[in-house]
Amino acid sequence: KAGVTQTPRYLIKTRGQQVTLSCSPISGHRSVSWYQQTPGQGLQFLFEYFSETQRNKGNFPGRFSGRQFSNSRSEMNVSTLELGDSALYLCASSEGQASTDTQYFGPGTRLTVL
Amino acid sequence: AQSVTQLDSHVSVSEGTPVLLRCNYSSSYSPSLFWYVQHPNKGLQLLLKYTSAATLVKGINGFEAEFKKSETSFHLTKPSAHMSDAAEYFCVVSGGPGGFKTIFGAGTRLFVKA
């Protein structure tokens, strides 16, 4: 099976712009989670989707949003970009919604905000 | 509430010597615990997971971890380090009502000297 894919791999934006990142989970996986990784804050949970419903959300402002489509593909959007949003954004998929399910991570999208 | 603490931000060992990466957790529920590894410019890869079965968990590449409820610990060990083990390691806890909200530790960077 193909792994988790994320597009684009690299992005450069300026402050105030918005950005949309895409994640395609492993075939058959119905849960998708998003994380932000920065040198200062480490890996932080953004949100989790299962069957097109957001089930959990981390402590991020409303500028960060996401959605999941019927084919389990997911997008996250960041509006009104700030310099501090520069980070590696990781997507992970799992088969179900159990805490025991293994999450498989994509390579990430490196976002740079200038 | 859940939390996870990796007790060392950096660990340095010589090739062929044992590796010990320490992780303590806190959870109001029966947690699922994971160790992930992240090599430079690569995605996160699952090393092993604990899901309330055997307390000694064996993972890939010779790593293992022991779940100790009385000490709330889930330390990662390997008998003999290899140069290719140099990477960042993350201890992860998930679980709770309404699906899993995943908490990553701050990470431990492992250096392996020749």
Short mmCIF file of C-alpha atoms in Angstrom, two decimals:
data_model
loop_
_atom_site.label_atom_id
_atom_site.label_comp_id
_atom_site.label_asym_id
_atom_site.label_seq_id
_atom_site.Cartn_x
_atom_site.Cartn_y
_atom_site.Cartn_z
CA LYS A 1 0.00 0.00 0.00
CA ALA A 2 1.12 3.54 -0.64
CA GLY A 3 1.96 5.55 2.45
CA VAL A 4 0.51 8.82 3.62
CA THR A 5 1.13 11.55 1.11
CA GLN A 6 1.16 15.27 1.73
CA THR A 7 1.14 18.08 -0.77
CA PRO A 8 2.83 20.36 -1.29
CA ARG A 9 6.09 19.40 0.40
CA TYR A 10 7.31 22.97 0.67
CA LEU A 11 5.50 26.30 0.76
CA ILE A 12 6.59 29.89 1.13
CA LYS A 13 3.96 32.45 2.03
CA THR A 14 3.88 35.98 3.36
CA ARG A 15 2.18 37.28 6.47
CA GLY A 16 -1.54 37.76 6.11
CA GLN A 17 -1.97 35.19 3.37
CA GLN A 18 -3.81 31.94 3.76
CA VAL A 19 -2.68 28.43 2.93
CA THR A 20 -4.25 25.03 2.33
CA LEU A 21 -2.37 21.80 2.91
CA SER A 22 -3.52 18.43 1.68
CA CYS A 23 -3.18 14.92 3.07
CA SER A 24 -4.07 11.60 1.45
CA PRO A 25 -4.23 8.77 4.00
CA ILE A 26 -3.29 5.17 3.48
CA SER A 27 -6.00 3.37 1.54
CA GLY A 28 -8.66 2.07 3.93
CA HIS A 29 -7.70 4.40 6.77
CA ARG A 30 -10.57 6.52 8.02
CA SER A 31 -8.88 8.65 10.65
CA VAL A 32 -6.61 11.58 9.86
CA SER A 33 -4.77 13.73 12.39
CA TRP A 34 -2.72 16.87 11.91
CA TYR A 35 0.28 18.06 13.89
CA GLN A 36 2.51 21.11 13.93
CA GLN A 37 6.21 20.59 14.58
CA THR A 38 8.48 23.49 15.53
CA PRO A 39 11.90 23.59 17.22
CA GLY A 40 10.49 25.56 20.14
CA GLN A 41 7.18 23.82 20.79
CA GLY A 42 7.91 20.34 19.46
CA LEU A 43 5.06 18.28 18.06
CA GLN A 44 1.64 19.65 18.87
CA PHE A 45 -1.70 18.09 18.03
CA LEU A 46 -3.93 20.24 15.83
CA PHE A 47 -7.02 18.16 15.14
CA GLU A 48 -8.31 14.72 14.29
CA TYR A 49 -10.97 13.69 11.82
CA PHE A 50 -12.86 10.45 11.50
CA SER A 51 -15.55 9.83 8.89
CA GLU A 52 -15.65 13.52 7.96
CA THR A 53 -16.23 14.60 11.57
CA GLN A 54 -13.77 16.48 13.74
CA ARG A 55 -13.42 14.43 16.89
CA ASN A 56 -10.67 16.20 18.74
CA LYS A 57 -9.02 19.59 18.55
CA GLY A 58 -5.82 20.91 20.06
CA ASN A 59 -5.19 24.34 21.54
CA PHE A 60 -4.76 26.36 18.40
CA PRO A 61 -6.53 29.57 17.37
CA GLY A 62 -9.50 29.53 15.04
CA ARG A 63 -7.25 30.53 12.15
CA PHE A 64 -6.40 26.85 11.94
CA SER A 65 -9.16 24.75 10.48
CA GLY A 66 -9.54 21.49 8.66
CA ARG A 67 -11.92 19.16 6.98
CA GLN A 68 -12.15 15.60 5.78
CA PHE A 69 -13.79 14.40 2.61
CA SER A 70 -15.82 11.27 2.01
CA ASN A 71 -12.75 9.52 0.56
CA SER A 72 -10.91 10.25 3.85
CA ARG A 73 -8.58 12.77 2.25
CA SER A 74 -8.09 15.78 4.47
CA GLU A 75 -7.14 19.40 4.13
CA MET A 76 -6.07 21.94 6.69
CA ASN A 77 -6.27 25.65 6.22
CA VAL A 78 -4.45 28.44 7.99
CA SER A 79 -5.78 31.93 7.45
CA THR A 80 -4.09 35.26 8.13
CA LEU A 81 -0.65 33.70 8.38
CA GLU A 82 1.75 34.85 11.08
CA LEU A 83 5.52 34.44 11.24
CA GLY A 84 5.04 31.95 14.08
CA ASP A 85 3.09 29.63 11.81
CA SER A 86 6.33 28.63 10.11
CA ALA A 87 6.61 24.94 10.87
CA LEU A 88 6.56 21.40 9.58
CA TYR A 89 2.95 20.25 9.35
CA LEU A 90 2.52 16.51 9.67
CA CYS A 91 -0.46 14.43 8.77
CA ALA A 92 -1.05 10.95 10.16
CA SER A 93 -3.62 8.33 9.29
CA SER A 94 -4.93 5.30 11.15
CA GLU A 95 -7.46 2.61 10.44
CA GLY A 96 -9.96 3.54 13.10
CA GLN A 97 -10.51 5.80 16.04
CA ALA A 98 -9.19 3.65 18.86
CA SER A 99 -6.38 5.01 20.99
CA THR A 100 -4.54 1.76 20.34
CA ASP A 101 -4.47 2.32 16.60
CA THR A 102 -1.07 3.05 15.13
CA GLN A 103 -0.73 6.36 13.37
CA TYR A 104 1.25 6.40 10.14
CA PHE A 105 2.87 9.70 9.34
CA GLY A 106 3.43 11.46 6.07
CA PRO A 107 6.65 13.31 5.23
CA GLY A 108 5.16 16.66 6.13
CA THR A 109 4.70 20.05 4.50
CA ARG A 110 7.35 22.61 5.37
CA LEU A 111 5.65 26.02 5.59
CA THR A 112 7.75 29.16 5.72
CA VAL A 113 6.02 32.46 6.44
CA LEU A 114 7.98 35.59 5.49
CA ALA B 1 -5.67 14.94 31.62
CA GLN B 2 -2.68 13.38 29.97
CA SER B 3 0.95 14.37 29.78
CA VAL B 4 4.26 12.83 28.85
CA THR B 5 7.75 13.82 29.96
CA GLN B 6 10.93 12.73 28.30
CA LEU B 7 13.55 13.13 30.96
CA ASP B 8 16.54 13.77 28.69
CA SER B 9 16.65 16.17 25.76
CA HIS B 10 19.94 14.66 24.55
CA VAL B 11 21.58 11.29 25.09
CA SER B 12 25.02 10.37 23.80
CA VAL B 13 26.32 6.79 23.67
CA SER B 14 29.16 4.96 22.01
CA GLU B 15 28.46 2.45 19.29
CA GLY B 16 27.93 -1.00 20.77
CA THR B 17 26.87 0.25 24.22
CA PRO B 18 23.33 0.13 25.64
CA VAL B 19 20.75 2.82 24.99
CA LEU B 20 18.25 4.07 27.58
CA LEU B 21 15.75 6.79 26.71
CA ARG B 22 13.47 7.69 29.60
CA CYS B 23 9.79 8.55 29.47
CA ASN B 24 7.27 9.20 32.24
CA TYR B 25 3.59 9.66 31.58
CA SER B 26 0.48 10.83 33.36
CA SER B 27 -2.99 9.73 32.37
CA SER B 28 -6.40 9.58 33.97
CA TYR B 29 -7.25 6.64 31.73
CA SER B 30 -5.60 3.41 30.72
CA PRO B 31 -3.13 4.86 28.26
CA SER B 32 -1.80 3.64 24.99
CA LEU B 33 1.89 4.42 24.79
CA PHE B 34 4.11 4.60 21.76
CA TRP B 35 7.68 5.34 20.80
CA TYR B 36 8.34 6.95 17.43
CA VAL B 37 11.66 7.74 15.77
CA GLN B 38 12.37 10.62 13.41
CA HIS B 39 15.52 10.56 11.32
CA PRO B 40 16.72 13.86 9.81
CA ASN B 41 14.51 14.96 6.95
CA LYS B 42 12.39 11.85 7.24
CA GLY B 43 8.94 11.16 8.59
CA LEU B 44 8.03 9.67 11.95
CA GLN B 45 8.25 5.91 12.16
CA LEU B 46 6.65 3.73 14.81
CA LEU B 47 9.17 1.78 16.91
CA LEU B 48 6.73 0.04 19.24
CA LYS B 49 3.48 0.44 21.14
CA TYR B 50 1.95 -0.64 24.41
CA THR B 51 -1.76 -1.37 24.50
CA SER B 52 -2.34 -3.11 27.87
CA ALA B 53 -1.20 -6.53 26.77
CA ALA B 54 2.34 -7.60 27.70
CA THR B 55 4.21 -5.01 29.76
CA LEU B 56 7.48 -5.70 27.92
CA VAL B 57 7.05 -4.59 24.35
CA LYS B 58 9.45 -5.47 21.57
CA GLY B 59 9.79 -3.20 18.58
CA ILE B 60 11.76 -2.86 15.41
CA ASN B 61 15.53 -2.60 15.10
CA GLY B 62 16.16 -4.29 18.46
CA PHE B 63 14.38 -1.71 20.60
CA GLU B 64 12.10 -2.61 23.46
CA ALA B 65 10.23 -0.78 26.20
CA GLU B 66 8.75 -1.80 29.53
CA PHE B 67 5.50 -0.40 30.85
CA LYS B 68 5.71 0.13 34.62
CA LYS B 69 2.41 1.35 35.99
CA SER B 70 3.72 1.82 39.54
CA GLU B 71 6.42 4.15 38.24
CA THR B 72 4.31 5.61 35.40
CA SER B 73 7.25 4.98 33.11
CA PHE B 74 7.75 3.62 29.62
CA HIS B 75 11.50 3.70 29.05
CA LEU B 76 13.00 2.70 25.70
CA THR B 77 16.08 0.48 25.62
CA LYS B 78 18.38 -1.22 23.17
CA PRO B 79 21.24 -3.52 24.19
CA SER B 80 23.73 -2.28 21.61
CA ALA B 81 23.63 1.03 19.78
CA HIS B 82 24.34 1.31 16.08
CA MET B 83 25.37 4.42 14.20
CA SER B 84 22.09 4.28 12.28
CA ASP B 85 20.18 4.72 15.56
CA ALA B 86 21.17 8.39 15.72
CA ALA B 87 17.85 10.23 15.48
CA GLU B 88 15.19 11.93 17.55
CA TYR B 89 12.88 9.74 19.60
CA PHE B 90 9.42 10.65 20.77
CA CYS B 91 7.38 9.07 23.54
CA VAL B 92 3.65 9.41 22.90
CA VAL B 93 0.55 8.88 25.00
CA SER B 94 -2.98 8.66 23.69
CA GLY B 95 -6.36 7.67 24.99
CA GLY B 96 -9.37 9.05 26.72
CA PRO B 97 -13.05 9.49 26.00
CA GLY B 98 -14.25 10.54 22.59
CA GLY B 99 -11.31 9.14 20.72
CA PHE B 100 -7.64 9.62 21.04
CA LYS B 101 -6.01 12.92 21.70
CA THR B 102 -2.36 12.30 21.14
CA ILE B 103 0.31 13.95 23.27
CA PHE B 104 3.94 13.88 22.15
CA GLY B 105 6.88 14.21 24.47
CA ALA B 106 9.44 16.91 23.73
CA GLY B 107 11.77 14.37 22.16
CA THR B 108 15.19 12.95 22.97
CA ARG B 109 17.96 13.34 20.46
CA LEU B 110 20.23 10.30 20.45
CA PHE B 111 23.85 10.73 19.39
CA VAL B 112 25.95 7.64 18.66
CA LYS B 113 29.73 8.00 18.72
CA ALA B 114 31.98 5.72 16.71
#
